[in-house]
mmCIF file of C-alpha atoms in Angstrom:
data_model
loop_
_atom_site.group_PDB
_atom_site.id
_atom_site.type_symbol
_atom_site.label_atom_id
_atom_site.label_comp_id
_atom_site.label_asym_id
_atom_site.label_seq_id
_atom_site.Cartn_x
_atom_site.Cartn_y
_atom_site.Cartn_z
ATOM 1 C CA UNK A 4 -0.057 23.455 -13.776
ATOM 2 C CA UNK A 5 -2.016 21.329 -16.020
ATOM 3 C CA UNK A 6 -0.962 17.479 -15.863
ATOM 4 C CA UNK A 7 -0.377 15.586 -18.629
ATOM 5 C CA UNK A 8 -3.508 14.346 -19.809
ATOM 6 C CA UNK A 9 -3.268 10.313 -18.993
ATOM 7 C CA UNK A 10 -1.573 11.322 -15.877
ATOM 8 C CA UNK A 11 -4.653 13.984 -15.080
ATOM 9 C CA UNK A 12 -7.126 10.781 -15.775
ATOM 10 C CA UNK A 13 -5.355 8.145 -13.263
ATOM 11 C CA UNK A 14 -5.195 10.679 -10.316
ATOM 12 C CA UNK A 15 -9.057 11.587 -11.330
ATOM 13 C CA UNK A 16 -9.494 7.697 -10.801
ATOM 14 C CA UNK A 17 -7.311 7.328 -7.786
ATOM 15 C CA UNK A 18 -8.949 10.425 -6.098
ATOM 16 C CA UNK A 19 -12.632 8.601 -6.506
ATOM 17 C CA UNK A 20 -11.403 6.326 -3.909
ATOM 18 C CA UNK A 21 -12.401 6.555 -0.489
ATOM 19 C CA UNK A 22 -10.131 8.527 1.693
ATOM 20 C CA UNK A 23 -8.031 9.713 -1.303
ATOM 21 C CA UNK A 24 -7.338 12.761 -1.178
ATOM 22 C CA UNK A 25 -5.547 14.869 -4.422
ATOM 23 C CA UNK A 26 -2.336 15.199 -2.841
ATOM 24 C CA UNK A 27 -2.187 11.147 -2.193
ATOM 25 C CA UNK A 28 -4.100 10.362 -5.838
ATOM 26 C CA UNK A 29 -0.739 12.005 -7.342
ATOM 27 C CA UNK A 30 1.708 10.210 -5.217
ATOM 28 C CA UNK A 31 0.125 7.002 -6.095
ATOM 29 C CA UNK A 32 -0.241 7.878 -9.842
ATOM 30 C CA UNK A 33 3.474 8.830 -10.069
ATOM 31 C CA UNK A 34 4.198 5.700 -8.341
ATOM 32 C CA UNK A 35 2.475 3.928 -10.686
ATOM 33 C CA UNK A 36 4.249 5.449 -13.686
ATOM 34 C CA UNK A 37 7.609 4.033 -12.141
ATOM 35 C CA UNK A 38 6.310 0.528 -11.766
ATOM 36 C CA UNK A 39 7.449 -1.964 -14.342
ATOM 37 C CA UNK A 40 5.052 -2.470 -17.265
ATOM 38 C CA UNK A 41 4.274 -5.958 -15.907
ATOM 39 C CA UNK A 42 2.938 -4.643 -12.427
ATOM 40 C CA UNK A 43 0.710 -2.804 -14.125
ATOM 41 C CA UNK A 44 -0.623 -4.676 -16.374
ATOM 42 C CA UNK A 45 -1.312 -7.178 -13.470
ATOM 43 C CA UNK A 46 -2.764 -4.297 -11.200
ATOM 44 C CA UNK A 47 -5.535 -3.564 -14.314
ATOM 45 C CA UNK A 48 -5.916 -7.586 -14.429
ATOM 46 C CA UNK A 49 -6.673 -7.309 -10.681
ATOM 47 C CA UNK A 50 -8.795 -4.689 -10.923
ATOM 48 C CA UNK A 51 -10.983 -6.198 -13.701
ATOM 49 C CA UNK A 52 -11.116 -9.722 -12.324
ATOM 50 C CA UNK A 53 -12.282 -9.164 -9.217
ATOM 51 C CA UNK A 54 -15.176 -6.774 -10.468
ATOM 52 C CA UNK A 55 -16.054 -9.335 -13.220
ATOM 53 C CA UNK A 56 -15.575 -12.515 -10.336
ATOM 54 C CA UNK A 57 -17.218 -11.380 -7.048
ATOM 55 C CA UNK A 58 -20.549 -10.707 -6.391
ATOM 56 C CA UNK A 59 -22.685 -11.465 -3.563
ATOM 57 C CA UNK A 60 -23.462 -15.045 -1.858
ATOM 58 C CA UNK A 61 -27.432 -15.328 -1.876
ATOM 59 C CA UNK A 62 -27.653 -16.726 1.469
ATOM 60 C CA UNK A 63 -26.088 -14.713 3.536
ATOM 61 C CA UNK A 64 -25.034 -11.436 1.109
ATOM 62 C CA UNK A 65 -20.996 -11.744 1.878
ATOM 63 C CA UNK A 66 -18.789 -10.827 -1.077
ATOM 64 C CA UNK A 67 -17.252 -13.850 -2.735
ATOM 65 C CA UNK A 68 -16.326 -15.144 -5.892
ATOM 66 C CA UNK A 69 -18.753 -18.528 -4.820
ATOM 67 C CA UNK A 70 -22.020 -18.973 -4.299
ATOM 68 C CA UNK A 71 -22.658 -19.678 -2.023
ATOM 69 C CA UNK A 72 -20.110 -18.360 -0.484
ATOM 70 C CA UNK A 73 -16.850 -20.166 1.354
ATOM 71 C CA UNK A 74 -18.519 -19.463 5.042
ATOM 72 C CA UNK A 75 -21.682 -20.685 3.872
ATOM 73 C CA UNK A 76 -20.280 -24.094 2.676
ATOM 74 C CA UNK A 77 -17.670 -24.740 5.532
ATOM 75 C CA UNK A 78 -19.019 -27.546 7.020
ATOM 76 C CA UNK A 79 -16.840 -27.268 10.161
ATOM 77 C CA UNK A 80 -18.962 -23.849 10.734
ATOM 78 C CA UNK A 81 -21.841 -23.979 13.526
ATOM 79 C CA UNK A 82 -24.837 -23.247 11.300
ATOM 80 C CA UNK A 83 -27.083 -22.942 13.891
ATOM 81 C CA UNK A 84 -25.598 -19.277 14.708
ATOM 82 C CA UNK A 85 -25.980 -16.422 12.713
ATOM 83 C CA UNK A 86 -23.820 -13.476 13.464
ATOM 84 C CA UNK A 87 -25.718 -10.250 11.593
ATOM 85 C CA UNK A 88 -23.237 -7.527 10.462
ATOM 86 C CA UNK A 89 -23.805 -4.217 8.562
ATOM 87 C CA UNK A 90 -21.559 -4.905 5.437
ATOM 88 C CA UNK A 91 -18.813 -7.577 4.350
ATOM 89 C CA UNK A 92 -16.309 -5.518 5.983
ATOM 90 C CA UNK A 93 -17.405 -5.716 9.000
ATOM 91 C CA UNK A 94 -17.655 -9.675 8.758
ATOM 92 C CA UNK A 95 -13.928 -9.258 7.719
ATOM 93 C CA UNK A 96 -13.165 -8.020 11.102
ATOM 94 C CA UNK A 97 -14.648 -10.355 12.853
ATOM 95 C CA UNK A 98 -13.118 -12.871 10.902
ATOM 96 C CA UNK A 99 -9.809 -11.639 11.886
ATOM 97 C CA UNK A 100 -10.097 -12.661 15.623
ATOM 98 C CA UNK A 101 -10.171 -16.136 14.533
ATOM 99 C CA UNK A 102 -12.643 -17.046 16.986
ATOM 100 C CA UNK A 103 -15.889 -17.155 15.687
ATOM 101 C CA UNK A 104 -17.076 -20.385 14.318
ATOM 102 C CA UNK A 105 -20.905 -19.386 13.146
ATOM 103 C CA UNK A 106 -22.253 -18.426 9.793
ATOM 104 C CA UNK A 107 -23.205 -14.405 9.100
ATOM 105 C CA UNK A 108 -26.227 -12.211 7.288
ATOM 106 C CA UNK A 109 -24.269 -8.994 5.918
ATOM 107 C CA UNK A 110 -27.278 -6.569 5.887
ATOM 108 C CA UNK A 111 -26.095 -4.523 3.208
ATOM 109 C CA UNK A 112 -26.627 -1.469 5.232
ATOM 110 C CA UNK A 113 -28.648 -0.360 8.301
ATOM 111 C CA UNK A 114 -31.627 1.128 8.671
ATOM 112 C CA UNK A 115 -31.670 4.913 8.294
ATOM 113 C CA UNK A 116 -34.546 7.270 7.862
ATOM 114 C CA UNK A 117 -32.660 10.410 7.234
ATOM 115 C CA UNK A 118 -30.970 8.420 4.337
ATOM 116 C CA UNK A 119 -34.300 7.645 3.245
ATOM 117 C CA UNK A 120 -33.686 3.552 3.815
ATOM 118 C CA UNK A 121 -35.934 1.624 5.840
ATOM 119 C CA UNK A 122 -36.466 -1.840 6.687
ATOM 120 C CA UNK A 123 -37.049 -2.810 2.777
ATOM 121 C CA UNK A 124 -33.778 -1.648 1.551
ATOM 122 C CA UNK A 125 -31.466 -3.984 3.447
ATOM 123 C CA UNK A 126 -31.758 -8.037 3.619
ATOM 124 C CA UNK A 127 -34.358 -8.256 6.661
ATOM 125 C CA UNK A 128 -36.466 -10.367 4.882
ATOM 126 C CA UNK A 129 -33.401 -12.817 3.777
ATOM 127 C CA UNK A 130 -32.967 -13.134 7.142
ATOM 128 C CA UNK A 131 -35.930 -14.034 8.524
ATOM 129 C CA UNK A 132 -36.377 -16.263 5.558
ATOM 130 C CA UNK A 133 -33.225 -17.994 6.760
ATOM 131 C CA UNK A 134 -34.264 -18.164 10.177
ATOM 132 C CA UNK A 135 -37.635 -19.474 9.163
ATOM 133 C CA UNK A 136 -35.938 -22.627 6.614
ATOM 134 C CA UNK A 137 -32.904 -23.430 8.789
ATOM 135 C CA UNK A 138 -32.250 -24.997 12.207
ATOM 136 C CA UNK A 139 -30.984 -21.579 13.774
ATOM 137 C CA UNK A 140 -30.541 -21.693 17.675
ATOM 138 C CA UNK A 141 -29.115 -17.887 18.553
ATOM 139 C CA UNK A 142 -28.268 -14.230 16.324
ATOM 140 C CA UNK A 143 -25.415 -12.294 17.495
ATOM 141 C CA UNK A 144 -26.395 -8.878 16.146
ATOM 142 C CA UNK A 145 -23.011 -7.020 15.559
ATOM 143 C CA UNK A 146 -23.696 -3.585 14.752
ATOM 144 C CA UNK A 147 -21.922 -0.536 15.195
ATOM 145 C CA UNK A 148 -23.235 1.721 18.145
ATOM 146 C CA UNK A 149 -23.982 4.093 16.085
ATOM 147 C CA UNK A 150 -28.030 5.853 15.894
ATOM 148 C CA UNK A 151 -28.607 3.848 12.732
ATOM 149 C CA UNK A 152 -27.018 0.959 13.963
ATOM 150 C CA UNK A 153 -29.093 0.979 17.174
ATOM 151 C CA UNK A 154 -32.391 1.581 15.524
ATOM 152 C CA UNK A 155 -31.298 -1.596 13.626
ATOM 153 C CA UNK A 156 -30.435 -3.819 16.478
ATOM 154 C CA UNK A 157 -34.062 -2.722 18.005
ATOM 155 C CA UNK A 158 -36.202 -3.179 15.042
ATOM 156 C CA UNK A 159 -34.473 -6.688 14.673
ATOM 157 C CA UNK A 160 -34.702 -7.394 17.844
ATOM 158 C CA UNK A 161 -38.555 -7.008 17.834
ATOM 159 C CA UNK A 162 -38.843 -8.934 14.354
ATOM 160 C CA UNK A 163 -36.847 -11.702 15.915
ATOM 161 C CA UNK A 164 -38.440 -12.135 19.383
ATOM 162 C CA UNK A 165 -41.338 -14.478 18.373
ATOM 163 C CA UNK A 166 -38.808 -17.360 16.835
ATOM 164 C CA UNK A 167 -37.988 -18.496 20.322
ATOM 165 C CA UNK A 168 -34.330 -18.386 19.783
ATOM 166 C CA UNK A 169 -31.105 -17.038 21.756
ATOM 167 C CA UNK A 170 -30.877 -13.511 20.588
ATOM 168 C CA UNK A 171 -27.715 -11.422 21.686
ATOM 169 C CA UNK A 172 -25.677 -8.159 20.987
ATOM 170 C CA UNK A 173 -22.500 -7.746 20.839
ATOM 171 C CA UNK A 174 -20.638 -5.991 24.162
ATOM 172 C CA UNK A 175 -19.914 -1.835 24.195
ATOM 173 C CA UNK A 176 -17.599 -0.865 26.800
ATOM 174 C CA UNK A 177 -13.943 -0.049 27.207
ATOM 175 C CA UNK A 178 -11.760 -0.670 24.412
ATOM 176 C CA UNK A 179 -9.246 -2.938 25.645
ATOM 177 C CA UNK A 180 -5.814 -0.755 26.492
ATOM 178 C CA UNK A 181 -7.885 2.330 26.529
ATOM 179 C CA UNK A 182 -7.724 4.221 29.731
ATOM 180 C CA UNK A 183 -11.401 5.081 31.590
ATOM 181 C CA UNK A 184 -10.050 8.816 32.304
ATOM 182 C CA UNK A 185 -10.114 9.314 28.798
ATOM 183 C CA UNK A 186 -13.112 7.318 27.714
ATOM 184 C CA UNK A 187 -16.291 9.541 27.005
ATOM 185 C CA UNK A 188 -19.189 9.719 29.200
ATOM 186 C CA UNK A 189 -21.627 7.643 26.173
ATOM 187 C CA UNK A 190 -18.522 4.102 26.279
ATOM 188 C CA UNK A 191 -18.238 4.501 30.344
ATOM 189 C CA UNK A 192 -22.152 4.995 30.556
ATOM 190 C CA UNK A 193 -22.495 1.842 28.717
ATOM 191 C CA UNK A 194 -19.493 0.176 29.996
ATOM 192 C CA UNK A 195 -21.175 0.821 33.593
ATOM 193 C CA UNK A 196 -24.704 -0.595 32.149
ATOM 194 C CA UNK A 197 -23.088 -3.887 30.600
ATOM 195 C CA UNK A 198 -21.136 -4.360 33.730
ATOM 196 C CA UNK A 199 -20.584 -8.368 34.437
ATOM 197 C CA UNK A 200 -20.777 -10.595 37.122
ATOM 198 C CA UNK A 201 -17.020 -11.758 38.702
ATOM 199 C CA UNK B 8 -10.261 -15.399 7.306
ATOM 200 C CA UNK B 9 -9.259 -15.951 3.920
ATOM 201 C CA UNK B 10 -10.094 -13.406 1.467
ATOM 202 C CA UNK B 11 -11.959 -15.006 -1.933
ATOM 203 C CA UNK B 12 -8.988 -14.951 -4.430
ATOM 204 C CA UNK B 13 -10.114 -12.208 -7.101
ATOM 205 C CA UNK B 14 -10.424 -10.058 -3.646
ATOM 206 C CA UNK B 15 -7.343 -11.425 -2.037
ATOM 207 C CA UNK B 16 -4.922 -10.316 -5.106
ATOM 208 C CA UNK B 17 -6.283 -7.112 -5.513
ATOM 209 C CA UNK B 18 -5.759 -5.851 -2.239
ATOM 210 C CA UNK B 19 -2.437 -7.009 -2.517
ATOM 211 C CA UNK B 20 -1.963 -4.840 -5.657
ATOM 212 C CA UNK B 21 -3.128 -2.097 -3.562
ATOM 213 C CA UNK B 22 -0.903 -2.735 -0.590
ATOM 214 C CA UNK B 23 2.377 -2.192 -3.006
ATOM 215 C CA UNK B 24 0.857 1.430 -3.242
ATOM 216 C CA UNK B 25 2.788 4.028 -1.330
ATOM 217 C CA UNK B 26 1.163 4.660 2.089
ATOM 218 C CA UNK B 27 -1.332 1.989 1.799
ATOM 219 C CA UNK B 28 -1.679 -0.224 4.803
ATOM 220 C CA UNK B 29 -3.653 -3.516 4.972
ATOM 221 C CA UNK B 30 -6.888 -1.711 6.440
ATOM 222 C CA UNK B 31 -6.986 1.040 3.613
ATOM 223 C CA UNK B 32 -6.119 -1.344 0.815
ATOM 224 C CA UNK B 33 -9.255 -3.462 1.899
ATOM 225 C CA UNK B 34 -11.191 -0.484 1.991
ATOM 226 C CA UNK B 35 -10.165 0.321 -1.819
ATOM 227 C CA UNK B 36 -10.922 -2.969 -2.591
ATOM 228 C CA UNK B 37 -14.549 -3.388 -1.408
ATOM 229 C CA UNK B 38 -15.089 -0.102 -2.705
ATOM 230 C CA UNK B 39 -14.154 -0.966 -6.233
ATOM 231 C CA UNK B 40 -16.306 -4.154 -6.099
ATOM 232 C CA UNK B 41 -18.896 -1.751 -5.683
ATOM 233 C CA UNK B 42 -18.171 0.601 -8.114
ATOM 234 C CA UNK B 43 -20.011 -0.570 -11.698
ATOM 235 C CA UNK B 44 -18.586 -2.235 -14.072
ATOM 236 C CA UNK B 45 -18.059 0.445 -16.700
ATOM 237 C CA UNK B 46 -16.300 2.496 -13.683
ATOM 238 C CA UNK B 47 -13.627 -0.300 -13.113
ATOM 239 C CA UNK B 48 -13.248 -0.539 -16.885
ATOM 240 C CA UNK B 49 -12.056 3.003 -17.049
ATOM 241 C CA UNK B 50 -10.157 2.824 -13.888
ATOM 242 C CA UNK B 51 -8.228 0.228 -15.325
ATOM 243 C CA UNK B 52 -7.892 1.728 -18.857
ATOM 244 C CA UNK B 53 -6.787 5.080 -16.904
ATOM 245 C CA UNK B 54 -3.798 2.847 -15.555
ATOM 246 C CA UNK B 55 -2.429 1.317 -18.595
ATOM 247 C CA UNK B 56 -2.406 4.134 -20.523
ATOM 248 C CA UNK B 57 -0.883 6.570 -17.892
ATOM 249 C CA UNK B 58 1.654 3.865 -17.963
ATOM 250 C CA UNK B 59 2.444 2.839 -21.610
ATOM 251 C CA UNK B 60 1.624 6.960 -22.705
ATOM 252 C CA UNK B 61 4.008 8.331 -20.247
ATOM 253 C CA UNK B 62 7.524 8.966 -20.130
ATOM 254 C CA UNK B 63 10.200 11.268 -19.745
ATOM 255 C CA UNK B 64 11.181 14.545 -21.470
ATOM 256 C CA UNK B 65 14.490 14.133 -22.982
ATOM 257 C CA UNK B 66 15.301 17.862 -22.149
ATOM 258 C CA UNK B 67 14.313 18.646 -18.638
ATOM 259 C CA UNK B 68 13.600 14.681 -17.328
ATOM 260 C CA UNK B 69 9.981 15.725 -16.834
ATOM 261 C CA UNK B 70 7.213 12.924 -16.951
ATOM 262 C CA UNK B 71 4.910 13.690 -19.818
ATOM 263 C CA UNK B 72 3.458 12.203 -22.634
ATOM 264 C CA UNK B 73 5.080 14.393 -25.006
ATOM 265 C CA UNK B 74 9.194 14.509 -25.744
ATOM 266 C CA UNK B 75 9.880 17.263 -25.277
ATOM 267 C CA UNK B 76 7.549 17.784 -22.748
ATOM 268 C CA UNK B 77 4.651 20.329 -22.492
ATOM 269 C CA UNK B 78 6.877 23.245 -20.200
ATOM 270 C CA UNK B 79 10.144 22.768 -22.095
ATOM 271 C CA UNK B 80 7.921 23.571 -25.516
ATOM 272 C CA UNK B 81 5.694 26.471 -24.071
ATOM 273 C CA UNK B 82 6.984 29.779 -25.396
ATOM 274 C CA UNK B 83 5.284 31.499 -22.929
ATOM 275 C CA UNK B 84 7.885 30.487 -20.540
ATOM 276 C CA UNK B 85 11.544 32.297 -19.192
ATOM 277 C CA UNK B 86 13.917 29.989 -21.458
ATOM 278 C CA UNK B 87 16.633 31.381 -19.406
ATOM 279 C CA UNK B 88 15.900 30.419 -16.421
ATOM 280 C CA UNK B 89 15.793 26.528 -14.668
ATOM 281 C CA UNK B 90 14.833 25.223 -11.625
ATOM 282 C CA UNK B 91 16.782 22.136 -10.705
ATOM 283 C CA UNK B 92 14.394 19.313 -8.491
ATOM 284 C CA UNK B 93 15.039 16.341 -7.356
ATOM 285 C CA UNK B 94 11.648 14.532 -8.409
ATOM 286 C CA UNK B 95 8.890 15.345 -10.694
ATOM 287 C CA UNK B 96 6.695 15.836 -7.327
ATOM 288 C CA UNK B 97 8.714 18.443 -6.457
ATOM 289 C CA UNK B 98 7.989 19.912 -10.274
ATOM 290 C CA UNK B 99 4.239 19.678 -9.631
ATOM 291 C CA UNK B 100 4.459 21.004 -6.076
ATOM 292 C CA UNK B 101 6.413 24.256 -7.717
ATOM 293 C CA UNK B 102 3.670 24.522 -10.580
ATOM 294 C CA UNK B 103 0.958 24.545 -8.147
ATOM 295 C CA UNK B 104 2.197 28.235 -7.042
ATOM 296 C CA UNK B 105 1.490 29.349 -10.049
ATOM 297 C CA UNK B 106 4.175 32.035 -10.194
ATOM 298 C CA UNK B 107 7.260 30.256 -11.419
ATOM 299 C CA UNK B 108 7.728 30.690 -15.387
ATOM 300 C CA UNK B 109 10.787 29.345 -15.805
ATOM 301 C CA UNK B 110 11.978 25.462 -17.147
ATOM 302 C CA UNK B 111 12.813 22.748 -14.431
ATOM 303 C CA UNK B 112 15.350 20.217 -14.507
ATOM 304 C CA UNK B 113 14.792 16.684 -13.199
ATOM 305 C CA UNK B 114 17.433 15.238 -11.473
ATOM 306 C CA UNK B 115 15.699 12.020 -10.787
ATOM 307 C CA UNK B 116 17.017 11.706 -7.178
ATOM 308 C CA UNK B 117 19.559 13.233 -5.352
ATOM 309 C CA UNK B 118 23.315 12.385 -4.390
ATOM 310 C CA UNK B 119 23.176 10.136 -1.463
ATOM 311 C CA UNK B 120 26.633 7.925 -0.772
ATOM 312 C CA UNK B 121 24.397 5.570 2.084
ATOM 313 C CA UNK B 122 22.521 4.332 -0.957
ATOM 314 C CA UNK B 123 24.978 4.414 -3.051
ATOM 315 C CA UNK B 124 24.024 7.107 -5.772
ATOM 316 C CA UNK B 125 26.649 9.271 -6.585
ATOM 317 C CA UNK B 126 26.870 12.592 -8.981
ATOM 318 C CA UNK B 127 26.832 10.051 -12.278
ATOM 319 C CA UNK B 128 23.605 8.071 -10.997
ATOM 320 C CA UNK B 129 21.133 11.253 -11.491
ATOM 321 C CA UNK B 130 20.786 13.642 -14.394
ATOM 322 C CA UNK B 131 23.710 16.058 -13.642
ATOM 323 C CA UNK B 132 25.419 16.030 -17.063
ATOM 324 C CA UNK B 133 22.343 16.226 -18.753
ATOM 325 C CA UNK B 134 21.801 19.853 -16.830
ATOM 326 C CA UNK B 135 25.453 20.708 -17.388
ATOM 327 C CA UNK B 136 24.440 20.020 -21.614
ATOM 328 C CA UNK B 137 21.659 22.605 -21.228
ATOM 329 C CA UNK B 138 23.298 25.085 -19.612
ATOM 330 C CA UNK B 139 26.623 24.453 -22.332
ATOM 331 C CA UNK B 140 24.036 24.616 -25.320
ATOM 332 C CA UNK B 141 21.260 27.137 -24.301
ATOM 333 C CA UNK B 142 21.756 31.189 -23.109
ATOM 334 C CA UNK B 143 20.738 30.113 -19.336
ATOM 335 C CA UNK B 144 21.046 33.361 -16.965
ATOM 336 C CA UNK B 145 19.726 31.313 -13.556
ATOM 337 C CA UNK B 146 19.853 28.441 -11.970
ATOM 338 C CA UNK B 147 17.411 28.137 -9.000
ATOM 339 C CA UNK B 148 18.256 25.170 -6.709
ATOM 340 C CA UNK B 149 15.320 23.733 -5.185
ATOM 341 C CA UNK B 150 16.280 20.513 -3.289
ATOM 342 C CA UNK B 151 14.576 18.963 0.083
ATOM 343 C CA UNK B 152 16.550 20.444 3.251
ATOM 344 C CA UNK B 153 17.650 17.143 4.070
ATOM 345 C CA UNK B 154 21.274 15.795 4.054
ATOM 346 C CA UNK B 155 21.201 14.559 0.751
ATOM 347 C CA UNK B 156 19.353 17.862 -0.419
ATOM 348 C CA UNK B 157 22.076 19.974 1.074
ATOM 349 C CA UNK B 158 25.143 17.774 -0.281
ATOM 350 C CA UNK B 159 23.433 18.037 -3.883
ATOM 351 C CA UNK B 160 23.013 21.796 -3.602
ATOM 352 C CA UNK B 161 26.561 22.020 -2.458
ATOM 353 C CA UNK B 162 27.750 19.770 -5.359
ATOM 354 C CA UNK B 163 25.677 21.580 -8.030
ATOM 355 C CA UNK B 164 26.779 24.570 -6.763
ATOM 356 C CA UNK B 165 30.523 23.858 -7.032
ATOM 357 C CA UNK B 166 30.078 22.662 -10.787
ATOM 358 C CA UNK B 167 27.698 25.722 -11.882
ATOM 359 C CA UNK B 168 30.058 28.393 -10.486
ATOM 360 C CA UNK B 169 32.703 28.403 -13.558
ATOM 361 C CA UNK B 170 29.766 28.838 -15.965
ATOM 362 C CA UNK B 171 29.355 32.644 -14.988
ATOM 363 C CA UNK B 172 25.699 32.272 -14.565
ATOM 364 C CA UNK B 173 23.668 33.359 -11.822
ATOM 365 C CA UNK B 174 22.924 30.444 -8.626
ATOM 366 C CA UNK B 175 20.668 30.774 -6.071
ATOM 367 C CA UNK B 176 18.634 28.498 -3.493
ATOM 368 C CA UNK B 177 15.019 28.361 -2.136
ATOM 369 C CA UNK B 178 14.577 30.277 1.157
ATOM 370 C CA UNK B 179 14.820 27.635 4.099
ATOM 371 C CA UNK B 180 12.876 29.122 7.250
ATOM 372 C CA UNK B 181 9.711 29.221 8.972
ATOM 373 C CA UNK B 182 6.798 27.931 7.141
ATOM 374 C CA UNK B 183 3.904 30.703 6.661
ATOM 375 C CA UNK B 184 1.150 30.036 9.611
ATOM 376 C CA UNK B 185 3.799 28.841 11.552
ATOM 377 C CA UNK B 186 4.591 30.096 14.937
ATOM 378 C CA UNK B 187 8.138 30.947 16.450
ATOM 379 C CA UNK B 188 7.388 28.857 19.527
ATOM 380 C CA UNK B 189 7.103 26.004 18.022
ATOM 381 C CA UNK B 190 9.458 26.157 15.444
ATOM 382 C CA UNK B 191 12.718 23.492 15.887
ATOM 383 C CA UNK B 192 15.987 24.434 16.452
ATOM 384 C CA UNK B 193 17.236 23.789 13.082
ATOM 385 C CA UNK B 194 14.652 25.408 11.180
ATOM 386 C CA UNK B 195 14.986 28.738 13.569
ATOM 387 C CA UNK B 196 18.353 28.948 12.968
ATOM 388 C CA UNK B 197 18.306 29.204 9.012
ATOM 389 C CA UNK B 198 15.806 31.527 9.392
ATOM 390 C CA UNK B 199 17.781 33.632 11.323
ATOM 391 C CA UNK B 200 21.452 33.408 8.517
ATOM 392 C CA UNK B 201 18.857 33.600 5.617
ATOM 393 C CA UNK B 202 17.272 37.074 7.685
ATOM 394 C CA UNK B 203 16.476 39.791 4.880
ATOM 395 C CA UNK B 204 16.560 43.810 5.272
ATOM 396 C CA UNK B 205 13.387 45.113 4.750
#
C-alpha cells in the first residue's frame, strides 16, 4: 500500500528519530493527524524554536538557550567542582538525582579510535583551559563503563594528574535493587574491586 | 534540574504522543537539537502539511489527502467487496499484506457502551448507505477480537443480514510461527471452533 503523500512524508520524518521504528512512526503520524490544528501548530513551533534558540554553553558545552548556561551562572553551585560527562543527556541524568551541586563539563563525545575520534575531537582542551583559569579543587569523571568511557577516563586521568587537584571517578558496581545472583561477571568483579570499608 | 525553556517545551510535546515516555521524549528532543536546521524545518513542515492536507474520505472514511481517497478511486479494485475495519491503522495493516484488492469502510471506532459509544457514534449509517447505493457482493468484518470488536461484529451482522449479501469475518486462531503449547485458552478455543476441512 502507498500512504497518501503528506502522511508518507511525516512517517518518514518520525522514523528518522532514534528508537522510532516504522510501526511507531505510523502510529505517531496518525496521532498527529487526529490532534487539533492548534496543537500541531504548537508542536511544529516547539521544534523550530528549540532548534533556533538552543545552542552550546561556551564554558561547559551543555545545551542551553543561554550562554553561559543556567548551571555555569548559578551562584549557589560549588564552582571548584567539575563533573566531566560525555553528553548532555548524562548531565541531565545526574541533575535528576538533585544531589550534585558542582559544575559540569560536557565532552561532546568519547575517545574512540575505531570511529576515528581522538582526544582533539572532543572538548578536552577546553576542560584543561577551565582548570587552568579557575580555582578548581576536584574533577569527577562520570563516563560510561564502556571501552570508550574507560579509555577516555584513563586519558583524562593522565592529563589531569599534574594539576595537583583531586581526581575521582564514579563508582561501578551492583545497581540498587538488583540481585547478586544475576549480576554479570564484569559488574561483580568491579563491585569487589571497588569494595569500601564499613 | 530544570530544562532550558525551549527544550522543556519540546520534550513536553513529544511526551504527548502515544507510547512516548519522559525518557524517550528527552532523547528525541536532544536528537532534534542535533539535527541540521534544514532537517528540523522539513520535519516541522511535514507536521503542518500532514495536518492541513489530510482529512477523511467521505465515502470510506479512510485518511487521505484526496476525497474520495486513492483506494475508492482505484479502478483495479473489486468494487463489490468491502472490508470493514475500526481504524485507519487497521486498513494499513491489511494493505501491507498486498493481497486484498477490495474496498474498505473505516468505522472510526467500535461500539463500546462502557465508553458511551453507541452505533450512531461510528460510521455504521454510512456503511448501510454504501451497501444500499452500490452493487456490493460481500462484506468482510475485520474487527479486533476484543469485547468491543465482537459486539460491533454481532451488531453489524444483524444489520447486514437483510441485504442478502455474503457476510464474512476474518479468522481467529493461532498466529503463524507460534506454538500451540504457549497459546492462551481463548485463542486455542477459537482455533478449534474455526477448524477448516483439509
